[in-house]
Structure formats: structure tokens, C-alpha cells
Amino acid sequence: MKITVVGAGAVGATCADNIARKELCHELVLLDIKEGIAEGKAQDMMQTAALLGFDTRITGSTNDYTKTANSDVVVITSGLPRKPGMTREELIGVNAGIVKGVAENILKYSPNAIFIIISNPMDTMTYLTLQATGLPKHRIIGMGGALDSSRFRYQLSRHLGCSPADLNAVVVGGHGDTTMIPLIRLATWNSVPVTKFLSAEQQQQIINDTMVGGATLTKLIGTSAWYAPGAACASMVESIVRDEKKLITCCVYLDGEYGQKDICLGVPVTIGRNGWEKMLDFELNEDEKAAFAKSAAAVRSMNDVLKTL
């Protein structure tokens, strides 16, 4: 098993570190456009192997795509991170060209790879990768829902005073501060609906805090978060390489499902060796359907920007 992470910044390096610690592959390649960054971080991680007890071989490369040849899974984190006050939408113009170029170069050397997209705006970048590569839709997956759902469980755990691991809660829709939809109606604490333990005011506060989870961290630390995004992506990689068939909310291509066509949005799918393999219908209620349609409209307007580039 060989995995490539493109972009050796904070998110890419954290993702790679998680992959190595879990020994999800024999060979792990870090690629970056900035001279020496990928090589340096790869060496730094390899120097933890004896301390942490993993055998994954990590190498770094500056923009040499031949080193990525025959990768089974490719994670794309390339692009500019958000700065305070900047929306994911404002990144489209810059990051579209970067992500498109990366995907096309990767495909030259790894025609059978499954792609996981982290670059923002994630829904639009996932759609762009699908269009640019022409790959089967099951091999292009956006990470956003996995991260947003983890943030949702964190917010729930704060109010419930419980372990996030005891919670089952998902976020669907777009990966944006105004487009994600935390499905609190379906969230459970060891199979019991969380709504039994939370007031209406608490429920709304949890939803609001989940939706601005990324922006809150950007304001606090001055750039995009990296620990949770890196871990979220690594969990997806694990489900692929170990063929776990885990149900994870991911950004995937919709062709009529959930009432939407020709768009990539976060919905619950099983993740296995073939990429995303099966989509589940959560049977949204009328309010949730309306919110999902509104989310889709917002993402579609971002996708339309691609036509002007």
C-alpha cells in the first residue's frame, strides 16, 4: 500500500503523521511545492519511528510527481489556508488552479488512485477534481463531513458531559459556516436521542457552535485548524485501506440523491477499498430537506465561479 499526501503544511503533515502512526501503508510520500519542506518534515517524522514503533517509510519531495507513482490513495491539501475574516468561498480563485494542476499531475503516475480532497472551499474543489480528472465518482471524496461531524460530537459532549466516543452524530450538506447541517434530531448518546437530555436552547447553541467551528479556530489561532482535519482525513484513509466499510459523512457526487444533481455535497456513505461504495438515505424531514436545498444552492453558486476562471 502506498499513500501520497500533497501539501506538507500543517494539515498535510498532521494527516501524514496520523497515517504513519497507524501504519496504514508501507510507503508514504509527502509532496510540496516549497523547496525542502516535504523532505524536512518527512525526516522529522521518520525520526519518531523508533520512539513510536511504526515501520511506515516516509519520504518527501519538492514537486517531483514521479515519486508519487502507483499511489493507492492520494490526499490533496494544497492551496492557501484561510486567514481571519476570510471565507472558504474567497479561496476559489487561487485554489482552483492549484488543485486542478495537482490532480492532473497525480493522475499521470497513479491512474488507479482514490482521491481525498481537503483543500478549501472543499465542496467546490471536490467537484473540480471530479470534472478535471474524469474519474469514476466513487474515487473522488471530500473530507469536510467527517471533520464537521467530529466537531458536532465535541460540542454535544460539552453540553452532555460525556465522552465524544459515546456519541453518534453527523453533519450533512456543504462544508461551510452557513451551509453545513448538523442533524441533531438523529444524534444519539449510546442509542438514546440526545434531544431527550438537551433543551431547545442548548440544541440551537450546539448547532450554531458546530457551524462556526472552523471560523472560531481561525480567529483564535490565526489560520486554519490542522489537528482535527488531519485526523479526520486519516480516519477516512484507514477505512479505505483496511476496507472497513465505515459510515462517514463525506462530500461526494450526487446524481439525483437527496434531490440534487451535478454537485458534490456531504452525505452519509460507506467507505471501503473502492472509495465511497454505498450512499445511505437518512430520510430528512421537511425542514432538513429545505436546509439541504439551501446548502446546495449556495455550493452551486460557488461552483459557478469555476466557469469564470
XYZ file of C-alpha atoms in Angstrom:
309
model
C 0.000 0.000 0.000
C 1.303 3.442 -0.987
C -0.215 6.759 0.033
C 0.662 10.269 -1.119
C -0.173 13.479 0.728
C 0.128 16.567 -1.461
C 0.806 19.664 0.576
C 3.168 19.397 3.552
C 1.678 22.267 5.512
C 0.101 21.860 8.928
C -2.924 19.842 7.728
C -0.977 17.640 5.309
C 1.803 16.925 7.791
C -0.667 16.120 10.579
C -2.571 13.798 8.273
C 0.671 12.081 7.262
C 1.737 11.746 10.903
C -1.557 10.023 11.770
C -1.256 7.697 8.758
C 2.292 6.712 9.722
C 1.453 6.122 13.393
C -1.420 3.835 12.372
C 0.806 2.046 9.840
C -1.826 2.381 7.127
C 0.731 1.900 4.357
C 4.218 0.635 3.656
C 5.252 3.778 1.768
C 4.100 7.337 2.445
C 5.090 10.254 0.210
C 4.859 13.911 1.192
C 4.899 16.346 -1.746
C 5.128 20.124 -1.590
C 5.960 22.941 -3.979
C 8.173 24.749 -1.434
C 11.780 23.606 -1.525
C 12.805 21.346 1.338
C 9.561 21.451 3.350
C 8.335 17.953 2.448
C 11.813 16.451 2.761
C 12.356 18.059 6.148
C 9.031 17.050 7.631
C 9.396 13.509 6.265
C 12.778 13.181 8.003
C 11.388 14.646 11.198
C 8.562 12.084 11.209
C 10.906 9.210 10.383
C 12.993 10.166 13.405
C 9.952 9.352 15.578
C 9.614 5.812 14.153
C 11.898 4.202 16.739
C 10.125 6.103 19.529
C 6.578 5.369 18.384
C 7.180 1.918 16.938
C 5.951 2.235 13.365
C 7.560 0.862 10.197
C 5.995 3.069 7.534
C 8.676 4.516 5.239
C 8.110 8.255 4.775
C 9.813 10.250 2.012
C 9.475 13.875 0.972
C 9.766 15.503 -2.416
C 9.705 19.003 -3.842
C 7.238 18.959 -6.738
C 8.526 15.677 -8.236
C 5.386 13.769 -9.124
C 7.339 10.718 -10.302
C 7.906 9.947 -6.600
C 4.135 9.550 -6.183
C 3.822 6.829 -8.835
C 1.467 3.929 -8.131
C -0.165 5.507 -5.098
C -3.325 3.757 -3.914
C -4.715 6.790 -2.065
C -3.857 10.456 -2.646
C -4.767 13.219 -0.206
C -4.819 16.757 -1.614
C -4.375 19.557 0.919
C -2.729 22.019 -1.487
C -3.753 25.640 -1.580
C -3.852 28.671 0.646
C -5.298 28.267 4.146
C -7.947 30.614 5.470
C -6.905 33.769 7.276
C -9.016 35.540 9.913
C -12.076 37.118 8.294
C -11.620 35.142 5.076
C -14.370 32.820 3.902
C -13.759 29.483 2.198
C -15.514 30.938 -0.846
C -12.866 33.648 -1.262
C -10.263 30.959 -1.797
C -11.827 29.635 -5.013
C -9.897 31.746 -7.497
C -6.484 30.866 -6.094
C -7.000 27.279 -5.043
C -8.884 26.062 -8.123
C -5.800 26.357 -10.315
C -3.604 24.693 -7.708
C -5.910 21.727 -7.079
C -6.626 21.136 -10.765
C -2.907 21.046 -11.569
C -2.159 18.702 -8.690
C -4.929 16.270 -9.629
C -3.875 16.119 -13.261
C -0.218 15.552 -12.373
C -1.049 12.845 -9.849
C -3.229 11.026 -12.357
C -0.320 10.740 -14.809
C 1.536 8.487 -12.383
C -1.280 6.959 -10.295
C -4.209 6.273 -12.644
C -5.920 3.959 -10.143
C -5.695 6.194 -7.085
C -8.586 7.184 -4.834
C -8.547 10.933 -4.145
C -9.421 12.590 -0.841
C -9.835 16.354 -1.089
C -9.221 18.675 1.862
C -8.422 21.926 0.031
C -10.960 24.712 0.548
C -13.594 25.533 -0.497
C -13.808 21.767 -0.168
C -17.151 21.074 -1.873
C -16.145 23.071 -4.935
C -12.621 21.628 -5.015
C -14.066 18.087 -4.855
C -16.387 18.893 -7.767
C -13.480 20.455 -9.687
C -11.303 17.364 -9.162
C -14.076 15.114 -10.457
C -14.554 17.268 -13.548
C -10.827 17.722 -14.203
C -9.883 14.058 -13.909
C -12.937 12.363 -15.392
C -12.547 9.585 -12.827
C -15.458 7.441 -11.619
C -17.363 9.353 -8.938
C -16.641 6.737 -6.260
C -12.924 7.577 -6.370
C -13.280 11.279 -5.507
C -14.149 12.048 -1.877
C -14.232 15.343 0.014
C -13.249 15.255 3.682
C -15.484 18.005 5.145
C -18.346 15.985 6.614
C -16.009 13.749 8.606
C -14.454 16.812 10.254
C -17.729 18.661 10.807
C -19.337 15.579 12.357
C -16.417 15.235 14.779
C -16.789 18.879 15.743
C -20.514 18.269 16.250
C -19.798 15.399 18.634
C -17.347 17.605 20.526
C -19.966 20.328 21.008
C -22.561 17.765 22.105
C -20.126 16.216 24.601
C -19.526 19.608 26.229
C -23.223 20.064 26.968
C -23.917 16.445 27.891
C -20.788 15.964 29.986
C -19.966 12.718 28.239
C -17.294 11.157 26.063
C -17.448 12.164 22.374
C -16.779 8.492 21.596
C -20.177 7.594 23.098
C -21.977 9.876 20.637
C -23.230 9.206 17.138
C -23.898 12.462 15.313
C -23.498 13.608 11.742
C -23.388 16.821 9.740
C -24.608 16.848 6.129
C -24.621 19.498 3.408
C -21.843 21.856 2.424
C -18.590 22.320 4.318
C -19.171 25.976 5.076
C -20.110 28.154 8.028
C -23.610 28.696 6.606
C -24.083 25.536 4.524
C -23.491 22.646 6.951
C -26.475 20.978 8.600
C -25.897 19.310 11.988
C -28.646 16.671 12.223
C -29.344 16.951 15.941
C -32.673 15.136 15.509
C -30.751 11.971 14.615
C -27.884 12.361 17.116
C -27.708 9.702 19.837
C -25.883 9.048 23.112
C -25.359 5.289 23.183
C -28.501 4.828 21.067
C -30.646 7.285 23.077
C -31.637 10.509 21.231
C -29.628 13.430 22.638
C -32.720 15.618 22.349
C -34.024 13.847 25.498
C -31.254 15.489 27.519
C -30.947 18.920 25.923
C -33.212 21.948 25.985
C -34.232 23.637 22.739
C -31.846 26.470 23.584
C -28.960 24.070 24.148
C -29.684 22.271 20.901
C -29.603 25.512 18.945
C -26.390 26.617 20.658
C -24.726 23.314 19.755
C -25.821 23.668 16.126
C -24.560 27.258 15.956
C -21.196 26.442 17.562
C -20.693 23.466 15.237
C -21.356 25.542 12.138
C -18.737 28.155 13.045
C -16.292 25.600 14.438
C -13.684 26.238 11.763
C -14.064 30.028 11.823
C -13.769 30.037 15.620
C -10.410 28.271 15.435
C -9.203 30.502 12.596
C -9.940 33.537 14.746
C -8.167 32.044 17.763
C -5.003 30.737 16.101
C -4.764 32.989 13.046
C -5.039 30.263 10.406
C -6.997 27.117 9.576
C -7.065 24.279 12.103
C -4.934 21.211 11.455
C -5.169 18.568 14.210
C -8.829 17.654 13.649
C -8.715 17.965 9.823
C -5.609 15.771 9.713
C -7.160 13.160 11.993
C -10.457 13.224 10.068
C -8.685 12.529 6.799
C -6.562 9.774 8.331
C -9.731 8.057 9.575
C -11.057 8.067 6.004
C -7.772 6.685 4.681
C -7.941 3.934 7.301
C -11.449 2.929 6.234
C -10.240 2.707 2.624
C -7.017 0.752 3.085
C -8.488 -1.617 5.685
C -11.761 -1.918 3.768
C -13.688 -1.141 6.957
C -16.937 -0.024 5.259
C -17.383 2.668 7.896
C -20.334 5.017 7.533
C -18.835 8.501 7.246
C -20.384 11.740 6.060
C -18.302 12.767 3.039
C -18.571 15.147 0.124
C -19.455 13.035 -2.915
C -21.119 13.478 -6.282
C -24.913 13.460 -6.263
C -26.895 12.366 -9.292
C -30.454 12.720 -8.060
C -29.862 11.521 -4.494
C -31.151 13.865 -1.789
C -32.923 15.763 -4.559
C -29.712 17.143 -6.100
C -27.821 16.557 -9.356
C -24.400 17.561 -10.720
C -22.992 18.668 -7.377
C -20.711 17.363 -4.616
C -22.138 17.620 -1.104
C -21.766 15.930 2.270
C -23.965 12.855 2.703
C -23.565 9.568 4.621
C -21.621 6.961 2.637
C -19.758 3.760 3.404
C -16.012 3.987 2.802
C -14.042 0.932 1.684
C -11.335 -0.294 -0.645
C -13.161 1.017 -3.719
C -13.630 4.517 -2.338
C -17.140 5.504 -1.321
C -19.225 2.438 -2.003
C -22.808 2.977 -0.841
C -24.880 6.058 -0.044
C -27.496 5.957 2.703
C -30.737 7.906 2.648
C -31.317 9.440 6.084
C -34.869 10.394 5.083
C -34.623 14.063 6.019
C -37.726 15.783 7.328
C -39.195 18.805 5.550
C -37.117 21.366 7.452
C -33.927 19.389 6.850
C -34.766 18.967 3.169
C -35.228 22.724 2.853
C -31.909 23.358 4.601
C -30.186 20.836 2.335
C -31.627 22.506 -0.776
C -30.463 25.894 0.508
C -26.999 24.472 1.176
C -26.874 23.004 -2.334
C -27.843 26.343 -3.860
C -25.009 28.083 -2.019
C -22.446 25.478 -3.098
C -23.755 25.574 -6.664
C -23.172 29.344 -6.762
C -19.552 28.716 -5.720
C -19.204 26.064 -8.390
C -20.396 28.596 -10.951
C -17.309 30.688 -10.193
C -15.246 27.905 -11.785
C -16.809 28.766 -15.147
C -15.326 32.274 -14.964
C -11.752 31.158 -14.301
